[in-house]
PDB file of C-alpha atoms and ligand atoms in Angstrom:
ATOM      1  CA  MET A   1      19.521 -21.368 -21.636  1.00  0.00           C
ATOM      2  CA  GLN A   2      16.233 -20.273 -19.845  1.00  0.00           C
ATOM      3  CA  LYS A   3      18.492 -17.894 -17.603  1.00  0.00           C
ATOM      4  CA  LYS A   4      20.284 -16.283 -20.705  1.00  0.00           C
ATOM      5  CA  SER A   5      17.069 -15.538 -21.966  1.00  0.00           C
ATOM      6  CA  ASN A   6      15.433 -14.088 -18.799  1.00  0.00           C
ATOM      7  CA  THR A   7      18.679 -11.946 -18.542  1.00  0.00           C
ATOM      8  CA  SER A   8      18.454 -10.813 -22.136  1.00  0.00           C
ATOM      9  CA  ARG A   9      15.083 -10.167 -21.711  1.00  0.00           C
ATOM     10  CA  ARG A  10      15.536  -8.180 -18.443  1.00  0.00           C
ATOM     11  CA  ASN A  11      18.310  -6.053 -19.964  1.00  0.00           C
ATOM     12  CA  PHE A  12      16.125  -5.181 -22.766  1.00  0.00           C
ATOM     13  CA  ILE A  13      13.209  -4.124 -20.367  1.00  0.00           C
ATOM     14  CA  LYS A  14      15.745  -2.002 -18.207  1.00  0.00           C
ATOM     15  CA  THR A  15      16.939   0.154 -21.204  1.00  0.00           C
ATOM     16  CA  SER A  16      13.875   0.159 -23.206  1.00  0.00           C
ATOM     17  CA  SER A  17      11.481   3.054 -23.639  1.00  0.00           C
ATOM     18  CA  LYS A  18       8.817   0.416 -24.844  1.00  0.00           C
ATOM     19  CA  THR A  19       8.293  -0.746 -21.199  1.00  0.00           C
ATOM     20  CA  VAL A  20       5.380   0.998 -20.534  1.00  0.00           C
ATOM     21  CA  ALA A  21       3.660  -0.426 -24.034  1.00  0.00           C
ATOM     22  CA  LEU A  22       4.532  -3.519 -22.839  1.00  0.00           C
ATOM     23  CA  VAL A  23       2.967  -3.426 -19.482  1.00  0.00           C
ATOM     24  CA  ALA A  24      -0.123  -2.201 -21.023  1.00  0.00           C
ATOM     25  CA  LEU A  25      -0.238  -5.164 -23.033  1.00  0.00           C
ATOM     26  CA  GLY A  26      -1.079  -7.184 -19.670  1.00  0.00           C
ATOM     27  CA  SER A  27       1.417  -9.791 -20.436  1.00  0.00           C
ATOM     28  CA  SER A  28       2.112 -11.233 -16.752  1.00  0.00           C
ATOM     29  CA  SER A  29       5.469 -12.782 -17.872  1.00  0.00           C
ATOM     30  CA  ILE A  30       6.439  -9.154 -18.578  1.00  0.00           C
ATOM     31  CA  SER A  31       4.825  -7.924 -15.612  1.00  0.00           C
ATOM     32  CA  SER A  32       6.868 -10.721 -13.482  1.00  0.00           C
ATOM     33  CA  ILE A  33      10.228  -9.617 -15.045  1.00  0.00           C
ATOM     34  CA  LEU A  34       9.438  -6.324 -14.013  1.00  0.00           C
ATOM     35  CA  ILE A  35       8.837  -6.901 -10.521  1.00  0.00           C
ATOM     36  CA  ALA A  36      12.179  -8.991 -10.377  1.00  0.00           C
ATOM     37  CA  CYS A  37      13.856  -5.638 -12.054  1.00  0.00           C
ATOM     38  CA  ASN A  38      12.365  -3.488  -9.499  1.00  0.00           C
ATOM     39  CA  ASN A  39      13.248  -5.487  -6.631  1.00  0.00           C
ATOM     40  CA  THR A  40      16.706  -6.113  -7.786  1.00  0.00           C
ATOM     41  CA  LYS A  41      17.109  -2.328  -8.265  1.00  0.00           C
ATOM     42  CA  ILE A  42      16.132  -2.229  -4.475  1.00  0.00           C
ATOM     43  CA  ILE A  43      18.124  -4.743  -3.490  1.00  0.00           C
ATOM     44  CA  THR A  44      21.415  -3.259  -4.895  1.00  0.00           C
ATOM     45  CA  LYS A  45      20.588   0.598  -4.309  1.00  0.00           C
ATOM     46  CA  THR A  46      21.426  -0.070  -0.821  1.00  0.00           C
ATOM     47  CA  ASN A  47      22.236  -2.615   1.534  1.00  0.00           C
ATOM     48  CA  ARG A  48      20.308  -1.063   4.450  1.00  0.00           C
ATOM     49  CA  PHE A  49      17.481  -3.314   4.646  1.00  0.00           C
ATOM     50  CA  ASN A  50      19.034  -6.500   2.736  1.00  0.00           C
ATOM     51  CA  THR A  51      18.831  -9.631   4.882  1.00  0.00           C
ATOM     52  CA  ASN A  52      21.192 -12.226   5.318  1.00  0.00           C
ATOM     53  CA  PHE A  53      21.079 -15.996   6.665  1.00  0.00           C
ATOM     54  CA  ASN A  54      22.361 -15.212  10.220  1.00  0.00           C
ATOM     55  CA  GLN A  55      19.405 -14.179  12.713  1.00  0.00           C
ATOM     56  CA  GLN A  56      20.238 -10.452  13.807  1.00  0.00           C
ATOM     57  CA  PRO A  57      19.676  -9.603  17.840  1.00  0.00           C
ATOM     58  CA  LEU A  58      16.165  -8.747  18.698  1.00  0.00           C
ATOM     59  CA  PRO A  59      16.068  -4.833  18.370  1.00  0.00           C
ATOM     60  CA  TYR A  60      14.464  -4.558  22.216  1.00  0.00           C
ATOM     61  CA  ALA A  61      14.023  -6.958  25.198  1.00  0.00           C
ATOM     62  CA  TYR A  62      11.708  -9.567  25.000  1.00  0.00           C
ATOM     63  CA  THR A  63       9.757  -7.784  27.836  1.00  0.00           C
ATOM     64  CA  ALA A  64       9.752  -4.417  25.632  1.00  0.00           C
ATOM     65  CA  LEU A  65       6.266  -5.025  23.995  1.00  0.00           C
ATOM     66  CA  GLU A  66       4.755  -6.383  27.094  1.00  0.00           C
ATOM     67  CA  ASP A  67       1.279  -4.413  26.539  1.00  0.00           C
ATOM     68  CA  VAL A  68       0.740  -6.132  23.232  1.00  0.00           C
ATOM     69  CA  ILE A  69       3.123  -9.125  22.915  1.00  0.00           C
ATOM     70  CA  ASP A  70       3.627 -11.084  26.335  1.00  0.00           C
ATOM     71  CA  ALA A  71       7.411 -12.037  26.882  1.00  0.00           C
ATOM     72  CA  LYS A  72       7.066 -15.378  26.960  1.00  0.00           C
ATOM     73  CA  THR A  73       5.673 -15.773  23.793  1.00  0.00           C
ATOM     74  CA  MET A  74       8.625 -13.211  22.399  1.00  0.00           C
ATOM     75  CA  GLU A  75      11.172 -15.446  23.916  1.00  0.00           C
ATOM     76  CA  ILE A  76       9.701 -18.596  22.133  1.00  0.00           C
ATOM     77  CA  HIS A  77       9.215 -16.744  18.775  1.00  0.00           C
ATOM     78  CA  TYR A  78      12.516 -15.343  18.567  1.00  0.00           C
ATOM     79  CA  SER A  79      14.530 -17.816  20.216  1.00  0.00           C
ATOM     80  CA  LYS A  80      12.990 -21.053  19.056  1.00  0.00           C
ATOM     81  CA  HIS A  81      10.781 -20.697  15.861  1.00  0.00           C
ATOM     82  CA  ALA A  82      12.663 -18.018  14.228  1.00  0.00           C
ATOM     83  CA  ALA A  83      16.112 -19.293  14.791  1.00  0.00           C
ATOM     84  CA  ALA A  84      15.155 -22.508  13.393  1.00  0.00           C
ATOM     85  CA  TYR A  85      14.091 -20.828  10.283  1.00  0.00           C
ATOM     86  CA  SER A  86      17.555 -18.933  10.319  1.00  0.00           C
ATOM     87  CA  LYS A  87      19.245 -22.646  10.761  1.00  0.00           C
ATOM     88  CA  ASN A  88      17.351 -24.240   8.130  1.00  0.00           C
ATOM     89  CA  ALA A  89      17.747 -21.747   5.508  1.00  0.00           C
ATOM     90  CA  THR A  90      21.512 -21.845   5.853  1.00  0.00           C
ATOM     91  CA  GLU A  91      21.396 -25.730   5.990  1.00  0.00           C
ATOM     92  CA  ALA A  92      19.214 -25.214   2.594  1.00  0.00           C
ATOM     93  CA  ALA A  93      21.589 -22.655   1.170  1.00  0.00           C
ATOM     94  CA  THR A  94      24.855 -25.204   1.908  1.00  0.00           C
ATOM     95  CA  ALA A  95      23.016 -28.341   0.084  1.00  0.00           C
ATOM     96  CA  GLU A  96      21.947 -25.790  -2.864  1.00  0.00           C
ATOM     97  CA  ALA A  97      25.091 -24.267  -3.599  1.00  0.00           C
ATOM     98  CA  VAL A  98      23.814 -20.507  -2.363  1.00  0.00           C
ATOM     99  CA  ASP A  99      26.415 -17.941  -1.581  1.00  0.00           C
ATOM    100  CA  ILE A 100      25.337 -16.969   1.894  1.00  0.00           C
ATOM    101  CA  THR A 101      27.448 -13.662   1.738  1.00  0.00           C
ATOM    102  CA  LYS A 102      24.938 -12.450  -0.989  1.00  0.00           C
ATOM    103  CA  PRO A 103      21.234 -11.079   0.268  1.00  0.00           C
ATOM    104  CA  LEU A 104      18.745 -13.364   1.278  1.00  0.00           C
ATOM    105  CA  GLU A 105      16.727 -11.491  -1.373  1.00  0.00           C
ATOM    106  CA  ASN A 106      18.141 -12.651  -4.433  1.00  0.00           C
ATOM    107  CA  VAL A 107      17.037 -16.230  -3.425  1.00  0.00           C
ATOM    108  CA  LEU A 108      13.303 -15.057  -2.489  1.00  0.00           C
ATOM    109  CA  ILE A 109      12.869 -13.362  -5.880  1.00  0.00           C
ATOM    110  CA  LYS A 110      13.694 -16.550  -7.783  1.00  0.00           C
ATOM    111  CA  ILE A 111      12.384 -18.801  -5.327  1.00  0.00           C
ATOM    112  CA  SER A 112      10.503 -21.424  -7.668  1.00  0.00           C
ATOM    113  CA  LYS A 113      14.034 -22.526  -8.635  1.00  0.00           C
ATOM    114  CA  TYR A 114      15.041 -23.893  -5.058  1.00  0.00           C
ATOM    115  CA  SER A 115      13.464 -26.739  -2.610  1.00  0.00           C
ATOM    116  CA  THR A 116      10.432 -26.547  -0.341  1.00  0.00           C
ATOM    117  CA  LYS A 117      12.678 -26.583   2.282  1.00  0.00           C
ATOM    118  CA  MET A 118      14.472 -23.204   1.072  1.00  0.00           C
ATOM    119  CA  ARG A 119      10.979 -21.495   0.331  1.00  0.00           C
ATOM    120  CA  ASN A 120       9.848 -22.367   3.882  1.00  0.00           C
ATOM    121  CA  ASN A 121      12.784 -21.438   5.855  1.00  0.00           C
ATOM    122  CA  ALA A 122      14.253 -18.518   3.808  1.00  0.00           C
ATOM    123  CA  GLY A 123      10.936 -17.022   3.767  1.00  0.00           C
ATOM    124  CA  GLY A 124      10.461 -17.627   7.384  1.00  0.00           C
ATOM    125  CA  HIS A 125      13.836 -16.163   8.227  1.00  0.00           C
ATOM    126  CA  TYR A 126      13.240 -13.063   6.233  1.00  0.00           C
ATOM    127  CA  ASN A 127       9.719 -12.582   7.248  1.00  0.00           C
ATOM    128  CA  HIS A 128      10.776 -12.680  10.959  1.00  0.00           C
ATOM    129  CA  GLU A 129      13.813 -10.456  10.586  1.00  0.00           C
ATOM    130  CA  MET A 130      11.397  -7.735   9.057  1.00  0.00           C
ATOM    131  CA  PHE A 131       8.731  -8.354  11.801  1.00  0.00           C
ATOM    132  CA  TRP A 132      10.976  -7.514  14.612  1.00  0.00           C
ATOM    133  CA  LYS A 133      11.766  -4.513  12.653  1.00  0.00           C
ATOM    134  CA  CYS A 134       8.212  -3.370  12.195  1.00  0.00           C
ATOM    135  CA  MET A 135       7.613  -3.253  15.768  1.00  0.00           C
ATOM    136  CA  GLN A 136       8.861  -0.989  18.804  1.00  0.00           C
ATOM    137  CA  PRO A 137       7.801  -0.238  22.655  1.00  0.00           C
ATOM    138  CA  LYS A 138       4.189   1.270  22.647  1.00  0.00           C
ATOM    139  CA  THR A 139       3.649   4.720  21.901  1.00  0.00           C
ATOM    140  CA  ASP A 140       0.729   7.188  22.150  1.00  0.00           C
ATOM    141  CA  ASP A 141      -0.897   8.494  19.017  1.00  0.00           C
ATOM    142  CA  ASN A 142       1.079   5.890  17.062  1.00  0.00           C
ATOM    143  CA  ILE A 143       0.498   6.682  13.572  1.00  0.00           C
ATOM    144  CA  PRO A 144       2.295   6.891   9.981  1.00  0.00           C
ATOM    145  CA  THR A 145       3.721  10.582   9.401  1.00  0.00           C
ATOM    146  CA  GLY A 146       5.211  12.055   6.484  1.00  0.00           C
ATOM    147  CA  SER A 147       5.030  10.783   2.698  1.00  0.00           C
ATOM    148  CA  MET A 148       3.663   7.108   4.099  1.00  0.00           C
ATOM    149  CA  GLN A 149       0.806   9.031   5.582  1.00  0.00           C
ATOM    150  CA  THR A 150       0.077  10.870   2.672  1.00  0.00           C
ATOM    151  CA  ALA A 151       0.053   7.647   0.601  1.00  0.00           C
ATOM    152  CA  ILE A 152      -1.866   5.717   2.945  1.00  0.00           C
ATOM    153  CA  GLU A 153      -4.644   8.455   3.113  1.00  0.00           C
ATOM    154  CA  LYS A 154      -4.365   8.765  -0.783  1.00  0.00           C
ATOM    155  CA  THR A 155      -4.739   5.191  -1.805  1.00  0.00           C
ATOM    156  CA  PHE A 156      -6.992   4.134   0.871  1.00  0.00           C
ATOM    157  CA  GLY A 157      -9.356   7.066   1.795  1.00  0.00           C
ATOM    158  CA  SER A 158      -7.938   7.168   5.316  1.00  0.00           C
ATOM    159  CA  PHE A 159      -5.486   5.791   7.755  1.00  0.00           C
ATOM    160  CA  ASP A 160      -8.849   4.141   9.840  1.00  0.00           C
ATOM    161  CA  ALA A 161      -9.864   2.902   6.402  1.00  0.00           C
ATOM    162  CA  PHE A 162      -6.389   1.317   5.678  1.00  0.00           C
ATOM    163  CA  LYS A 163      -6.236  -0.391   9.186  1.00  0.00           C
ATOM    164  CA  LYS A 164      -9.743  -1.906   8.518  1.00  0.00           C
ATOM    165  CA  GLN A 165      -8.292  -3.450   5.352  1.00  0.00           C
ATOM    166  CA  PHE A 166      -5.088  -4.761   7.006  1.00  0.00           C
ATOM    167  CA  GLU A 167      -6.850  -6.084   9.879  1.00  0.00           C
ATOM    168  CA  ASP A 168      -9.256  -7.990   7.471  1.00  0.00           C
ATOM    169  CA  ALA A 169      -6.565  -9.222   5.381  1.00  0.00           C
ATOM    170  CA  ALA A 170      -4.850 -10.428   8.461  1.00  0.00           C
ATOM    171  CA  LYS A 171      -8.147 -11.939  10.168  1.00  0.00           C
ATOM    172  CA  THR A 172      -9.076 -13.893   6.862  1.00  0.00           C
ATOM    173  CA  ARG A 173      -5.934 -15.249   6.226  1.00  0.00           C
ATOM    174  CA  PHE A 174      -7.136 -18.897   6.959  1.00  0.00           C
ATOM    175  CA  GLY A 175      -4.371 -21.064   8.847  1.00  0.00           C
ATOM    176  CA  SER A 176      -1.131 -19.887   9.097  1.00  0.00           C
ATOM    177  CA  GLY A 177       0.399 -16.793   7.217  1.00  0.00           C
ATOM    178  CA  TRP A 178       1.038 -13.039   7.068  1.00  0.00           C
ATOM    179  CA  ALA A 179      -0.689  -9.871   6.079  1.00  0.00           C
ATOM    180  CA  TRP A 180       1.199  -7.329   4.080  1.00  0.00           C
ATOM    181  CA  LEU A 181       1.335  -3.689   3.238  1.00  0.00           C
ATOM    182  CA  TYR A 182       3.903  -3.739  -0.050  1.00  0.00           C
ATOM    183  CA  VAL A 183       3.954  -1.664  -3.327  1.00  0.00           C
ATOM    184  CA  ASP A 184       3.385  -3.439  -6.427  1.00  0.00           C
ATOM    185  CA  GLU A 185       5.162  -3.288  -9.771  1.00  0.00           C
ATOM    186  CA  LYS A 186       3.175  -0.219 -10.584  1.00  0.00           C
ATOM    187  CA  SER A 187       4.426   1.487  -7.496  1.00  0.00           C
ATOM    188  CA  VAL A 188       0.874   1.270  -5.852  1.00  0.00           C
ATOM    189  CA  LEU A 189       0.341   0.676  -2.398  1.00  0.00           C
ATOM    190  CA  LYS A 190      -1.399  -2.782  -1.915  1.00  0.00           C
ATOM    191  CA  ILE A 191      -2.754  -4.774   1.037  1.00  0.00           C
ATOM    192  CA  GLY A 192      -2.618  -8.568   0.476  1.00  0.00           C
ATOM    193  CA  SER A 193      -1.785 -11.936   2.764  1.00  0.00           C
ATOM    194  CA  THR A 194       0.404 -14.886   2.317  1.00  0.00           C
ATOM    195  CA  PRO A 195       0.216 -18.290   3.555  1.00  0.00           C
ATOM    196  CA  ASN A 196       2.764 -20.182   5.530  1.00  0.00           C
ATOM    197  CA  GLN A 197       6.195 -18.419   5.150  1.00  0.00           C
ATOM    198  CA  ASP A 198       5.742 -16.655   1.781  1.00  0.00           C
ATOM    199  CA  ASN A 199       6.003 -13.224   0.870  1.00  0.00           C
ATOM    200  CA  PRO A 200       5.455 -10.796  -1.960  1.00  0.00           C
ATOM    201  CA  LEU A 201       9.424 -10.861  -2.937  1.00  0.00           C
ATOM    202  CA  MET A 202       8.676 -14.557  -3.941  1.00  0.00           C
ATOM    203  CA  ASP A 203       8.053 -15.290  -7.611  1.00  0.00           C
ATOM    204  CA  VAL A 204       5.477 -18.226  -6.368  1.00  0.00           C
ATOM    205  CA  ALA A 205       3.458 -15.475  -4.469  1.00  0.00           C
ATOM    206  CA  GLU A 206       0.276 -14.436  -5.242  1.00  0.00           C
ATOM    207  CA  ILE A 207       0.613 -11.004  -4.427  1.00  0.00           C
ATOM    208  CA  ARG A 208       4.094  -9.629  -5.546  1.00  0.00           C
ATOM    209  CA  GLY A 209       6.178  -6.179  -4.545  1.00  0.00           C
ATOM    210  CA  TYR A 210       8.242  -4.798  -2.165  1.00  0.00           C
ATOM    211  CA  PRO A 211       7.018  -5.085   1.382  1.00  0.00           C
ATOM    212  CA  LEU A 212       6.782  -2.308   3.668  1.00  0.00           C
ATOM    213  CA  LEU A 213       4.733  -3.544   6.937  1.00  0.00           C
ATOM    214  CA  CYS A 214       3.832  -7.548   7.778  1.00  0.00           C
ATOM    215  CA  ILE A 215       2.259  -8.976  10.686  1.00  0.00           C
ATOM    216  CA  ASP A 216       2.562 -12.609  11.529  1.00  0.00           C
ATOM    217  CA  VAL A 217      -0.854 -14.530  12.156  1.00  0.00           C
ATOM    218  CA  TRP A 218       0.281 -17.594  12.936  1.00  0.00           C
ATOM    219  CA  GLU A 219      -0.923 -18.792  16.123  1.00  0.00           C
ATOM    220  CA  HIS A 220       2.692 -19.225  17.898  1.00  0.00           C
ATOM    221  CA  ALA A 221       2.861 -15.131  17.521  1.00  0.00           C
ATOM    222  CA  TYR A 222      -0.499 -14.729  19.979  1.00  0.00           C
ATOM    223  CA  TYR A 223      -1.862 -17.700  21.374  1.00  0.00           C
ATOM    224  CA  LEU A 224      -0.215 -17.161  24.655  1.00  0.00           C
ATOM    225  CA  LYS A 225      -1.966 -14.096  25.458  1.00  0.00           C
ATOM    226  CA  TYR A 226      -4.756 -14.104  22.988  1.00  0.00           C
ATOM    227  CA  GLN A 227      -5.346 -17.913  22.624  1.00  0.00           C
ATOM    228  CA  ASN A 228      -8.307 -17.808  19.643  1.00  0.00           C
ATOM    229  CA  LYS A 229      -8.569 -14.161  19.350  1.00  0.00           C
ATOM    230  CA  ARG A 230      -6.548 -13.328  16.578  1.00  0.00           C
ATOM    231  CA  ALA A 231      -8.681 -10.279  16.032  1.00  0.00           C
ATOM    232  CA  ASP A 232      -7.868  -8.744  19.518  1.00  0.00           C
ATOM    233  CA  TYR A 233      -4.004  -9.429  18.633  1.00  0.00           C
ATOM    234  CA  ILE A 234      -4.298  -7.506  15.120  1.00  0.00           C
ATOM    235  CA  GLN A 235      -6.139  -4.590  16.942  1.00  0.00           C
ATOM    236  CA  ASN A 236      -3.676  -4.192  19.598  1.00  0.00           C
ATOM    237  CA  TRP A 237      -0.782  -4.445  17.601  1.00  0.00           C
ATOM    238  CA  TRP A 238      -1.052  -1.048  16.066  1.00  0.00           C
ATOM    239  CA  LYS A 239       0.082   0.149  19.174  1.00  0.00           C
ATOM    240  CA  ILE A 240       3.481  -1.020  18.654  1.00  0.00           C
ATOM    241  CA  VAL A 241       3.810  -0.625  14.654  1.00  0.00           C
ATOM    242  CA  ASN A 242       7.344   1.028  13.984  1.00  0.00           C
ATOM    243  CA  TRP A 243       6.092   3.501  11.515  1.00  0.00           C
ATOM    244  CA  LYS A 244       9.595   5.049  11.149  1.00  0.00           C
ATOM    245  CA  TYR A 245      10.760   1.798   9.973  1.00  0.00           C
ATOM    246  CA  VAL A 246       7.919   1.184   7.565  1.00  0.00           C
ATOM    247  CA  GLN A 247       8.675   4.730   6.313  1.00  0.00           C
ATOM    248  CA  GLN A 248      12.267   4.132   5.676  1.00  0.00           C
ATOM    249  CA  ARG A 249      11.224   1.063   3.562  1.00  0.00           C
ATOM    250  CA  PHE A 250       8.735   3.176   1.915  1.00  0.00           C
ATOM    251  CA  GLU A 251      11.385   5.506   0.739  1.00  0.00           C
ATOM    252  CA  LEU A 252      13.280   2.963  -1.188  1.00  0.00           C
ATOM    253  CA  VAL A 253      10.650   2.273  -3.814  1.00  0.00           C
TER     254      VAL A 253
HETATM  255 MN1  LIG B 301       6.311 -16.617  13.485  1.00  0.00          MN
END
């Protein structure tokens, strides 16, 4: 019954010219539905960045990011931690009758309907699949270009100001989690962080929207090389951000 009602409402919003007025009323439930609509639109628009339940090959060698992330960390992170999220998410999907031929994003945007095991592992799998692609071997003068550069400068004042805000989000996330650059339901660029393996696609997350860039700040992501110096890891990480990939995600929204 609930599902049917949400579907009707969503269809109404999709086709209604009153959408803007409804948002202006500040109803959080309407905002949530709009986020779900936007994300659904993104998911159905293209399969290019959709995620499935299987772990994809790492797009570079374990040694490729060596200046910033050592090979041992990459190997353990990819082949142990991330592999386990994929395996456990698939197990949860089987137990909870989820069609694993459909994109994982469909589960994430209504994660409140699933188990804690699904939340932790589907989130963990999605976040890591995205994280690997957000990185590339170190390049000189590694900055965003094109519309991503323009949007960052317009929203945050400058690339340096953006970096400072993103670093602060990553540094101040207490315990384990992620920092994100994402686009919110009003198509505004935002920076935020999530605990554990949550992400901005999830209907339970404090920050909601479509993620463009992420950094893993769990200790397993940096501890072998940086020990307790999370700030050094974050600052060094800018050298290996794959801005071309971030730009491609930005062009979807
Ligand atoms: Mn990790």
